[in-house]
PDB file of N, CA and C in Angstrom:
ATOM      1  N   UNK A   1      20.940 -44.706 -23.784  1.00 85.00           N
ATOM      2  CA  UNK A   1      20.739 -44.364 -25.364  1.00 85.00           C
ATOM      3  C   UNK A   1      21.062 -45.536 -26.299  1.00 85.00           C
ATOM      4  N   UNK A   2      20.989 -45.514 -26.873  1.00 91.00           N
ATOM      5  CA  UNK A   2      21.319 -46.504 -28.065  1.00 91.00           C
ATOM      6  C   UNK A   2      22.545 -45.953 -29.110  1.00 91.00           C
ATOM      7  N   UNK A   3      23.738 -46.409 -29.175  1.00 90.00           N
ATOM      8  CA  UNK A   3      24.583 -46.007 -30.339  1.00 90.00           C
ATOM      9  C   UNK A   3      23.789 -45.981 -31.581  1.00 90.00           C
ATOM     10  N   UNK A   4      22.537 -46.110 -31.880  1.00 94.00           N
ATOM     11  CA  UNK A   4      21.846 -45.934 -33.455  1.00 94.00           C
ATOM     12  C   UNK A   4      20.564 -45.089 -33.537  1.00 94.00           C
ATOM     13  N   UNK A   5      20.794 -44.487 -32.291  1.00 96.00           N
ATOM     14  CA  UNK A   5      19.349 -43.036 -32.150  1.00 96.00           C
ATOM     15  C   UNK A   5      20.431 -42.193 -32.725  1.00 96.00           C
ATOM     16  N   UNK A   6      19.340 -41.648 -33.456  1.00 98.00           N
ATOM     17  CA  UNK A   6      20.174 -40.119 -34.386  1.00 98.00           C
ATOM     18  C   UNK A   6      19.390 -39.090 -33.903  1.00 98.00           C
ATOM     19  N   UNK A   7      19.991 -38.062 -33.978  1.00 98.00           N
ATOM     20  CA  UNK A   7      20.128 -36.490 -33.225  1.00 98.00           C
ATOM     21  C   UNK A   7      20.775 -35.685 -34.302  1.00 98.00           C
ATOM     22  N   UNK A   8      19.904 -34.399 -34.378  1.00 98.00           N
ATOM     23  CA  UNK A   8      20.155 -33.567 -34.696  1.00 98.00           C
ATOM     24  C   UNK A   8      19.911 -32.320 -33.621  1.00 98.00           C
ATOM     25  N   UNK A   9      20.170 -31.393 -34.125  1.00 96.00           N
ATOM     26  CA  UNK A   9      20.237 -29.509 -33.246  1.00 96.00           C
ATOM     27  C   UNK A   9      18.977 -29.285 -33.326  1.00 96.00           C
ATOM     28  N   UNK A  10      18.420 -28.731 -33.086  1.00 95.00           N
ATOM     29  CA  UNK A  10      16.797 -27.989 -32.811  1.00 95.00           C
ATOM     30  C   UNK A  10      17.457 -26.240 -34.106  1.00 95.00           C
ATOM     31  N   UNK A  11      16.705 -26.370 -34.907  1.00 94.00           N
ATOM     32  CA  UNK A  11      17.080 -25.097 -35.526  1.00 94.00           C
ATOM     33  C   UNK A  11      16.622 -23.795 -34.910  1.00 94.00           C
ATOM     34  N   UNK A  12      15.924 -23.694 -33.546  1.00 92.00           N
ATOM     35  CA  UNK A  12      15.543 -22.722 -33.477  1.00 92.00           C
ATOM     36  C   UNK A  12      16.334 -21.872 -32.139  1.00 92.00           C
ATOM     37  N   UNK A  13      17.513 -22.902 -32.263  1.00 93.00           N
ATOM     38  CA  UNK A  13      18.344 -22.845 -31.165  1.00 93.00           C
ATOM     39  C   UNK A  13      19.814 -21.669 -32.168  1.00 93.00           C
ATOM     40  N   UNK A  14      20.369 -21.161 -31.967  1.00 92.00           N
ATOM     41  CA  UNK A  14      21.861 -20.301 -32.793  1.00 92.00           C
ATOM     42  C   UNK A  14      23.140 -20.251 -31.972  1.00 92.00           C
ATOM     43  N   UNK A  15      23.905 -21.145 -32.105  1.00 93.00           N
ATOM     44  CA  UNK A  15      25.007 -20.620 -31.695  1.00 93.00           C
ATOM     45  C   UNK A  15      25.486 -18.984 -32.148  1.00 93.00           C
ATOM     46  N   UNK A  16      25.750 -18.235 -30.704  1.00 92.00           N
ATOM     47  CA  UNK A  16      26.629 -17.020 -31.303  1.00 92.00           C
ATOM     48  C   UNK A  16      27.627 -17.127 -30.586  1.00 92.00           C
ATOM     49  N   UNK A  17      28.853 -15.943 -30.590  1.00 90.00           N
ATOM     50  CA  UNK A  17      30.120 -15.651 -30.468  1.00 90.00           C
ATOM     51  C   UNK A  17      29.809 -13.937 -29.639  1.00 90.00           C
ATOM     52  N   UNK A  18      29.648 -14.138 -28.607  1.00 87.00           N
ATOM     53  CA  UNK A  18      30.219 -12.893 -27.831  1.00 87.00           C
ATOM     54  C   UNK A  18      31.145 -12.816 -26.660  1.00 87.00           C
ATOM     55  N   UNK A  19      32.381 -11.738 -26.971  1.00 88.00           N
ATOM     56  CA  UNK A  19      33.472 -11.408 -26.083  1.00 88.00           C
ATOM     57  C   UNK A  19      33.661 -12.929 -25.538  1.00 88.00           C
ATOM     58  N   UNK A  20      34.007 -13.741 -27.177  1.00 87.00           N
ATOM     59  CA  UNK A  20      34.527 -15.069 -27.018  1.00 87.00           C
ATOM     60  C   UNK A  20      34.027 -15.923 -26.988  1.00 87.00           C
ATOM     61  N   UNK A  21      32.792 -15.838 -25.921  1.00 92.00           N
ATOM     62  CA  UNK A  21      32.542 -16.843 -25.276  1.00 92.00           C
ATOM     63  C   UNK A  21      31.031 -17.529 -26.312  1.00 92.00           C
ATOM     64  N   UNK A  22      30.882 -19.730 -26.736  1.00 93.00           N
ATOM     65  CA  UNK A  22      30.299 -19.432 -27.273  1.00 93.00           C
ATOM     66  C   UNK A  22      28.871 -19.547 -26.289  1.00 93.00           C
ATOM     67  N   UNK A  23      27.691 -18.923 -27.710  1.00 91.00           N
ATOM     68  CA  UNK A  23      26.107 -18.673 -26.423  1.00 91.00           C
ATOM     69  C   UNK A  23      25.204 -19.520 -27.272  1.00 91.00           C
ATOM     70  N   UNK A  24      24.790 -20.200 -26.821  1.00 89.00           N
ATOM     71  CA  UNK A  24      23.480 -20.583 -27.276  1.00 89.00           C
ATOM     72  C   UNK A  24      21.890 -19.917 -27.086  1.00 89.00           C
ATOM     73  N   UNK A  25      21.218 -19.284 -28.129  1.00 86.00           N
ATOM     74  CA  UNK A  25      19.939 -18.526 -27.991  1.00 86.00           C
ATOM     75  C   UNK A  25      18.869 -19.238 -28.588  1.00 86.00           C
ATOM     76  N   UNK A  26      18.169 -19.178 -27.911  1.00 85.00           N
ATOM     77  CA  UNK A  26      16.808 -19.858 -28.487  1.00 85.00           C
ATOM     78  C   UNK A  26      15.934 -18.672 -29.102  1.00 85.00           C
ATOM     79  N   UNK A  27      15.418 -19.787 -30.131  1.00 86.00           N
ATOM     80  CA  UNK A  27      14.435 -18.244 -31.033  1.00 86.00           C
ATOM     81  C   UNK A  27      13.156 -18.982 -31.372  1.00 86.00           C
ATOM     82  N   UNK A  28      12.178 -18.084 -31.893  1.00 74.00           N
ATOM     83  CA  UNK A  28      10.873 -18.714 -31.888  1.00 74.00           C
ATOM     84  C   UNK A  28      10.252 -19.239 -30.801  1.00 74.00           C
ATOM     85  N   UNK A  29       9.334 -20.506 -31.317  1.00 69.00           N
ATOM     86  CA  UNK A  29       8.758 -21.166 -29.780  1.00 69.00           C
ATOM     87  C   UNK A  29      10.071 -22.136 -28.995  1.00 69.00           C
ATOM     88  N   UNK A  30      10.956 -21.970 -29.191  1.00 62.00           N
ATOM     89  CA  UNK A  30      12.010 -22.608 -28.602  1.00 62.00           C
ATOM     90  C   UNK A  30      12.375 -21.774 -27.195  1.00 62.00           C
ATOM     91  N   UNK A  31      12.059 -19.819 -27.536  1.00 56.00           N
ATOM     92  CA  UNK A  31      12.609 -18.655 -26.602  1.00 56.00           C
ATOM     93  C   UNK A  31      11.270 -18.595 -25.911  1.00 56.00           C
ATOM     94  N   UNK A  32      10.139 -19.131 -26.426  1.00 56.00           N
ATOM     95  CA  UNK A  32       9.155 -19.276 -25.320  1.00 56.00           C
ATOM     96  C   UNK A  32       9.269 -19.750 -24.283  1.00 56.00           C
ATOM     97  N   UNK A  33       9.898 -21.463 -24.480  1.00 66.00           N
ATOM     98  CA  UNK A  33       9.429 -22.866 -23.948  1.00 66.00           C
ATOM     99  C   UNK A  33      11.334 -22.757 -22.779  1.00 66.00           C
ATOM    100  N   UNK A  34      11.932 -21.977 -23.514  1.00 61.00           N
ATOM    101  CA  UNK A  34      13.451 -22.210 -23.009  1.00 61.00           C
ATOM    102  C   UNK A  34      14.486 -20.512 -22.159  1.00 61.00           C
ATOM    103  N   UNK A  35      13.518 -19.674 -21.608  1.00 58.00           N
ATOM    104  CA  UNK A  35      14.305 -18.418 -21.419  1.00 58.00           C
ATOM    105  C   UNK A  35      15.744 -18.566 -21.156  1.00 58.00           C
ATOM    106  N   UNK A  36      15.936 -17.525 -21.577  1.00 60.00           N
ATOM    107  CA  UNK A  36      17.221 -17.480 -21.079  1.00 60.00           C
ATOM    108  C   UNK A  36      18.609 -17.846 -22.344  1.00 60.00           C
ATOM    109  N   UNK A  37      19.891 -18.150 -22.183  1.00 63.00           N
ATOM    110  CA  UNK A  37      20.661 -18.216 -22.923  1.00 63.00           C
ATOM    111  C   UNK A  37      21.203 -19.640 -22.258  1.00 63.00           C
ATOM    112  N   UNK A  38      22.503 -20.188 -22.739  1.00 78.00           N
ATOM    113  CA  UNK A  38      23.502 -21.286 -22.158  1.00 78.00           C
ATOM    114  C   UNK A  38      24.688 -20.489 -22.805  1.00 78.00           C
ATOM    115  N   UNK A  39      25.886 -21.224 -22.370  1.00 86.00           N
ATOM    116  CA  UNK A  39      27.015 -21.404 -22.565  1.00 86.00           C
ATOM    117  C   UNK A  39      27.723 -22.248 -23.276  1.00 86.00           C
ATOM    118  N   UNK A  40      28.391 -22.903 -23.893  1.00 91.00           N
ATOM    119  CA  UNK A  40      29.439 -24.044 -24.336  1.00 91.00           C
ATOM    120  C   UNK A  40      30.828 -23.422 -24.152  1.00 91.00           C
ATOM    121  N   UNK A  41      30.919 -25.495 -24.157  1.00 94.00           N
ATOM    122  CA  UNK A  41      32.440 -25.208 -23.914  1.00 94.00           C
ATOM    123  C   UNK A  41      33.164 -25.314 -25.575  1.00 94.00           C
ATOM    124  N   UNK A  42      34.253 -25.448 -25.373  1.00 95.00           N
ATOM    125  CA  UNK A  42      34.952 -25.790 -26.788  1.00 95.00           C
ATOM    126  C   UNK A  42      34.530 -27.859 -26.966  1.00 95.00           C
ATOM    127  N   UNK A  43      34.409 -28.055 -26.544  1.00 96.00           N
ATOM    128  CA  UNK A  43      33.821 -29.496 -26.329  1.00 96.00           C
ATOM    129  C   UNK A  43      32.136 -29.572 -27.424  1.00 96.00           C
ATOM    130  N   UNK A  44      31.614 -28.528 -26.338  1.00 95.00           N
ATOM    131  CA  UNK A  44      30.170 -28.723 -26.568  1.00 95.00           C
ATOM    132  C   UNK A  44      29.747 -28.115 -28.143  1.00 95.00           C
ATOM    133  N   UNK A  45      30.930 -27.046 -28.420  1.00 96.00           N
ATOM    134  CA  UNK A  45      30.774 -26.238 -29.730  1.00 96.00           C
ATOM    135  C   UNK A  45      31.183 -27.574 -30.313  1.00 96.00           C
ATOM    136  N   UNK A  46      31.811 -28.120 -30.105  1.00 97.00           N
ATOM    137  CA  UNK A  46      32.336 -29.020 -31.372  1.00 97.00           C
ATOM    138  C   UNK A  46      31.417 -30.305 -31.715  1.00 97.00           C
ATOM    139  N   UNK A  47      30.658 -30.255 -30.451  1.00 97.00           N
ATOM    140  CA  UNK A  47      29.495 -31.375 -31.211  1.00 97.00           C
ATOM    141  C   UNK A  47      28.632 -30.660 -31.867  1.00 97.00           C
ATOM    142  N   UNK A  48      28.037 -29.890 -31.383  1.00 97.00           N
ATOM    143  CA  UNK A  48      27.473 -28.980 -31.468  1.00 97.00           C
ATOM    144  C   UNK A  48      27.174 -28.685 -33.334  1.00 97.00           C
ATOM    145  N   UNK A  49      28.575 -28.653 -33.852  1.00 97.00           N
ATOM    146  CA  UNK A  49      28.798 -28.658 -35.059  1.00 97.00           C
ATOM    147  C   UNK A  49      28.741 -29.731 -35.919  1.00 97.00           C
ATOM    148  N   UNK A  50      29.176 -30.604 -35.492  1.00 98.00           N
ATOM    149  CA  UNK A  50      28.543 -31.491 -36.085  1.00 98.00           C
ATOM    150  C   UNK A  50      26.374 -32.460 -36.172  1.00 98.00           C
ATOM    151  N   UNK A  51      26.341 -31.962 -35.697  1.00 98.00           N
ATOM    152  CA  UNK A  51      24.754 -31.831 -35.544  1.00 98.00           C
ATOM    153  C   UNK A  51      24.494 -31.570 -36.529  1.00 98.00           C
ATOM    154  N   UNK A  52      25.307 -30.680 -36.871  1.00 97.00           N
ATOM    155  CA  UNK A  52      24.226 -29.571 -37.554  1.00 97.00           C
ATOM    156  C   UNK A  52      23.407 -30.532 -38.960  1.00 97.00           C
ATOM    157  N   UNK A  53      23.785 -31.920 -38.897  1.00 97.00           N
ATOM    158  CA  UNK A  53      23.532 -32.921 -39.698  1.00 97.00           C
ATOM    159  C   UNK A  53      23.301 -33.405 -38.754  1.00 97.00           C
ATOM    160  N   UNK A  54      22.117 -35.087 -39.264  1.00 98.00           N
ATOM    161  CA  UNK A  54      21.767 -35.760 -38.221  1.00 98.00           C
ATOM    162  C   UNK A  54      23.085 -36.436 -38.095  1.00 98.00           C
ATOM    163  N   UNK A  55      22.752 -37.596 -37.081  1.00 98.00           N
ATOM    164  CA  UNK A  55      24.531 -38.212 -36.597  1.00 98.00           C
ATOM    165  C   UNK A  55      23.289 -38.941 -34.993  1.00 98.00           C
ATOM    166  N   UNK A  56      24.131 -40.234 -35.521  1.00 98.00           N
ATOM    167  CA  UNK A  56      23.944 -41.087 -34.535  1.00 98.00           C
ATOM    168  C   UNK A  56      24.665 -40.824 -33.459  1.00 98.00           C
ATOM    169  N   UNK A  57      24.635 -41.571 -32.215  1.00 97.00           N
ATOM    170  CA  UNK A  57      25.370 -41.682 -31.055  1.00 97.00           C
ATOM    171  C   UNK A  57      26.716 -42.284 -31.436  1.00 97.00           C
ATOM    172  N   UNK A  58      26.806 -43.085 -31.987  1.00 97.00           N
ATOM    173  CA  UNK A  58      28.035 -44.127 -32.448  1.00 97.00           C
ATOM    174  C   UNK A  58      28.865 -43.224 -33.237  1.00 97.00           C
ATOM    175  N   UNK A  59      28.242 -42.293 -34.472  1.00 97.00           N
ATOM    176  CA  UNK A  59      28.875 -41.341 -34.861  1.00 97.00           C
ATOM    177  C   UNK A  59      29.733 -40.827 -34.684  1.00 97.00           C
ATOM    178  N   UNK A  60      29.339 -39.515 -33.093  1.00 98.00           N
ATOM    179  CA  UNK A  60      29.160 -38.959 -32.855  1.00 98.00           C
ATOM    180  C   UNK A  60      30.108 -39.593 -31.524  1.00 98.00           C
ATOM    181  N   UNK A  61      30.283 -40.247 -31.026  1.00 98.00           N
ATOM    182  CA  UNK A  61      31.356 -40.402 -29.799  1.00 98.00           C
ATOM    183  C   UNK A  61      32.205 -40.806 -31.128  1.00 98.00           C
ATOM    184  N   UNK A  62      32.188 -41.587 -32.545  1.00 98.00           N
ATOM    185  CA  UNK A  62      33.652 -41.618 -33.059  1.00 98.00           C
ATOM    186  C   UNK A  62      34.419 -40.864 -33.343  1.00 98.00           C
ATOM    187  N   UNK A  63      34.101 -39.350 -33.850  1.00 98.00           N
ATOM    188  CA  UNK A  63      34.314 -38.413 -34.271  1.00 98.00           C
ATOM    189  C   UNK A  63      34.831 -37.945 -33.378  1.00 98.00           C
ATOM    190  N   UNK A  64      33.837 -37.606 -32.179  1.00 98.00           N
ATOM    191  CA  UNK A  64      34.671 -36.527 -30.215  1.00 98.00           C
ATOM    192  C   UNK A  64      35.735 -37.844 -30.494  1.00 98.00           C
ATOM    193  N   UNK A  65      35.875 -38.396 -30.028  1.00 98.00           N
ATOM    194  CA  UNK A  65      36.912 -39.727 -29.240  1.00 98.00           C
ATOM    195  C   UNK A  65      38.294 -39.447 -30.168  1.00 98.00           C
ATOM    196  N   UNK A  66      38.141 -39.724 -31.562  1.00 98.00           N
ATOM    197  CA  UNK A  66      39.277 -38.751 -32.675  1.00 98.00           C
ATOM    198  C   UNK A  66      39.644 -38.062 -31.680  1.00 98.00           C
ATOM    199  N   UNK A  67      39.165 -36.780 -31.897  1.00 98.00           N
ATOM    200  CA  UNK A  67      38.932 -35.205 -32.130  1.00 98.00           C
ATOM    201  C   UNK A  67      39.812 -35.203 -30.752  1.00 98.00           C
ATOM    202  N   UNK A  68      39.321 -35.145 -29.537  1.00 97.00           N
ATOM    203  CA  UNK A  68      39.754 -35.414 -28.201  1.00 97.00           C
ATOM    204  C   UNK A  68      41.205 -36.072 -27.604  1.00 97.00           C
ATOM    205  N   UNK A  69      40.793 -37.797 -28.269  1.00 97.00           N
ATOM    206  CA  UNK A  69      42.008 -38.410 -28.002  1.00 97.00           C
ATOM    207  C   UNK A  69      41.299 -39.200 -26.734  1.00 97.00           C
ATOM    208  N   UNK A  70      39.998 -39.831 -27.265  1.00 97.00           N
ATOM    209  CA  UNK A  70      39.176 -39.934 -25.522  1.00 97.00           C
ATOM    210  C   UNK A  70      39.152 -41.558 -26.000  1.00 97.00           C
ATOM    211  N   UNK A  71      39.710 -42.530 -25.205  1.00 97.00           N
ATOM    212  CA  UNK A  71      38.991 -43.860 -25.141  1.00 97.00           C
ATOM    213  C   UNK A  71      37.196 -44.097 -26.099  1.00 97.00           C
ATOM    214  N   UNK A  72      37.087 -45.392 -26.149  1.00 96.00           N
ATOM    215  CA  UNK A  72      35.546 -45.183 -27.269  1.00 96.00           C
ATOM    216  C   UNK A  72      34.720 -44.488 -25.987  1.00 96.00           C
ATOM    217  N   UNK A  73      35.091 -45.812 -24.451  1.00 97.00           N
ATOM    218  CA  UNK A  73      34.316 -45.516 -23.321  1.00 97.00           C
ATOM    219  C   UNK A  73      34.131 -44.164 -22.781  1.00 97.00           C
ATOM    220  N   UNK A  74      34.786 -43.440 -22.319  1.00 98.00           N
ATOM    221  CA  UNK A  74      34.886 -42.174 -21.822  1.00 98.00           C
ATOM    222  C   UNK A  74      34.091 -41.047 -22.947  1.00 98.00           C
ATOM    223  N   UNK A  75      34.506 -41.426 -23.845  1.00 98.00           N
ATOM    224  CA  UNK A  75      33.696 -40.608 -25.285  1.00 98.00           C
ATOM    225  C   UNK A  75      32.380 -41.046 -25.351  1.00 98.00           C
ATOM    226  N   UNK A  76      31.599 -41.966 -25.523  1.00 97.00           N
ATOM    227  CA  UNK A  76      30.326 -42.043 -25.445  1.00 97.00           C
ATOM    228  C   UNK A  76      29.609 -42.119 -24.205  1.00 97.00           C
ATOM    229  N   UNK A  77      30.717 -41.847 -22.647  1.00 97.00           N
ATOM    230  CA  UNK A  77      29.557 -40.961 -21.646  1.00 97.00           C
ATOM    231  C   UNK A  77      29.448 -39.875 -21.615  1.00 97.00           C
ATOM    232  N   UNK A  78      30.817 -39.582 -22.585  1.00 97.00           N
ATOM    233  CA  UNK A  78      30.647 -37.857 -22.855  1.00 97.00           C
ATOM    234  C   UNK A  78      29.990 -36.564 -23.767  1.00 97.00           C
ATOM    235  N   UNK A  79      29.386 -37.815 -24.679  1.00 98.00           N
ATOM    236  CA  UNK A  79      28.801 -37.025 -25.800  1.00 98.00           C
ATOM    237  C   UNK A  79      27.481 -37.839 -25.339  1.00 98.00           C
ATOM    238  N   UNK A  80      27.202 -38.805 -24.604  1.00 97.00           N
ATOM    239  CA  UNK A  80      25.837 -39.069 -23.453  1.00 97.00           C
ATOM    240  C   UNK A  80      24.864 -37.776 -22.944  1.00 97.00           C
ATOM    241  N   UNK A  81      25.964 -37.405 -21.728  1.00 97.00           N
ATOM    242  CA  UNK A  81      25.859 -36.503 -21.000  1.00 97.00           C
ATOM    243  C   UNK A  81      25.206 -35.038 -22.037  1.00 97.00           C
ATOM    244  N   UNK A  82      26.181 -34.939 -22.955  1.00 96.00           N
ATOM    245  CA  UNK A  82      25.783 -33.389 -24.012  1.00 96.00           C
ATOM    246  C   UNK A  82      24.495 -33.540 -23.788  1.00 96.00           C
ATOM    247  N   UNK A  83      23.995 -35.287 -25.050  1.00 97.00           N
ATOM    248  CA  UNK A  83      23.116 -34.724 -25.859  1.00 97.00           C
ATOM    249  C   UNK A  83      21.924 -35.234 -24.764  1.00 97.00           C
ATOM    250  N   UNK A  84      21.690 -35.856 -23.237  1.00 96.00           N
ATOM    251  CA  UNK A  84      20.974 -35.857 -22.708  1.00 96.00           C
ATOM    252  C   UNK A  84      20.545 -33.890 -22.502  1.00 96.00           C
ATOM    253  N   UNK A  85      21.752 -33.447 -21.672  1.00 93.00           N
ATOM    254  CA  UNK A  85      21.910 -32.164 -21.370  1.00 93.00           C
ATOM    255  C   UNK A  85      20.587 -31.433 -22.662  1.00 93.00           C
ATOM    256  N   UNK A  86      21.278 -31.474 -23.412  1.00 94.00           N
ATOM    257  CA  UNK A  86      20.415 -30.783 -24.714  1.00 94.00           C
ATOM    258  C   UNK A  86      19.295 -31.063 -25.039  1.00 94.00           C
ATOM    259  N   UNK A  87      19.022 -32.447 -24.794  1.00 94.00           N
ATOM    260  CA  UNK A  87      17.632 -32.869 -25.048  1.00 94.00           C
ATOM    261  C   UNK A  87      16.880 -32.027 -24.292  1.00 94.00           C
ATOM    262  N   UNK A  88      16.757 -31.787 -22.736  1.00 90.00           N
ATOM    263  CA  UNK A  88      16.022 -31.425 -21.551  1.00 90.00           C
ATOM    264  C   UNK A  88      15.818 -30.361 -21.902  1.00 90.00           C
ATOM    265  N   UNK A  89      16.744 -29.530 -23.066  1.00 88.00           N
ATOM    266  CA  UNK A  89      16.376 -28.042 -23.074  1.00 88.00           C
ATOM    267  C   UNK A  89      15.853 -27.708 -23.628  1.00 88.00           C
ATOM    268  N   UNK A  90      15.918 -28.860 -25.092  1.00 89.00           N
ATOM    269  CA  UNK A  90      14.790 -28.725 -26.335  1.00 89.00           C
ATOM    270  C   UNK A  90      16.087 -28.207 -27.778  1.00 89.00           C
ATOM    271  N   UNK A  91      16.519 -28.090 -27.061  1.00 93.00           N
ATOM    272  CA  UNK A  91      18.647 -27.655 -28.546  1.00 93.00           C
ATOM    273  C   UNK A  91      18.653 -28.762 -28.901  1.00 93.00           C
ATOM    274  N   UNK A  92      18.433 -29.766 -29.125  1.00 96.00           N
ATOM    275  CA  UNK A  92      18.565 -31.103 -29.960  1.00 96.00           C
ATOM    276  C   UNK A  92      17.855 -31.954 -30.302  1.00 96.00           C
ATOM    277  N   UNK A  93      16.682 -32.535 -30.895  1.00 96.00           N
ATOM    278  CA  UNK A  93      16.036 -33.472 -30.586  1.00 96.00           C
ATOM    279  C   UNK A  93      16.594 -34.856 -31.398  1.00 96.00           C
ATOM    280  N   UNK A  94      15.876 -35.687 -31.275  1.00 97.00           N
ATOM    281  CA  UNK A  94      16.131 -36.875 -31.710  1.00 97.00           C
ATOM    282  C   UNK A  94      14.890 -37.815 -32.920  1.00 97.00           C
ATOM    283  N   UNK A  95      15.841 -38.048 -33.770  1.00 96.00           N
ATOM    284  CA  UNK A  95      15.200 -38.009 -34.808  1.00 96.00           C
ATOM    285  C   UNK A  95      14.821 -39.787 -34.773  1.00 96.00           C
TER     286      UNK A  95
END
């Protein structure tokens, strides 16, 4: 992934809190393609909330590094892994 690539969350996925857990729920067409739900930890929820607006990989990585006091390299790796997983499930889209 390039640091200039831009992503946003798919509006057909909703984040809900159920019994203290963050649950990602597909709706509409996404619900037909991705059956089930997914849970998110605190770091995934942080990134998900940032993706309400379109953001570049570089911007996400910088915000993530500041929030979690990570090196730029570790942050870039963690954010890239999150985006790859979310893209594969259709929860995030590349713009």
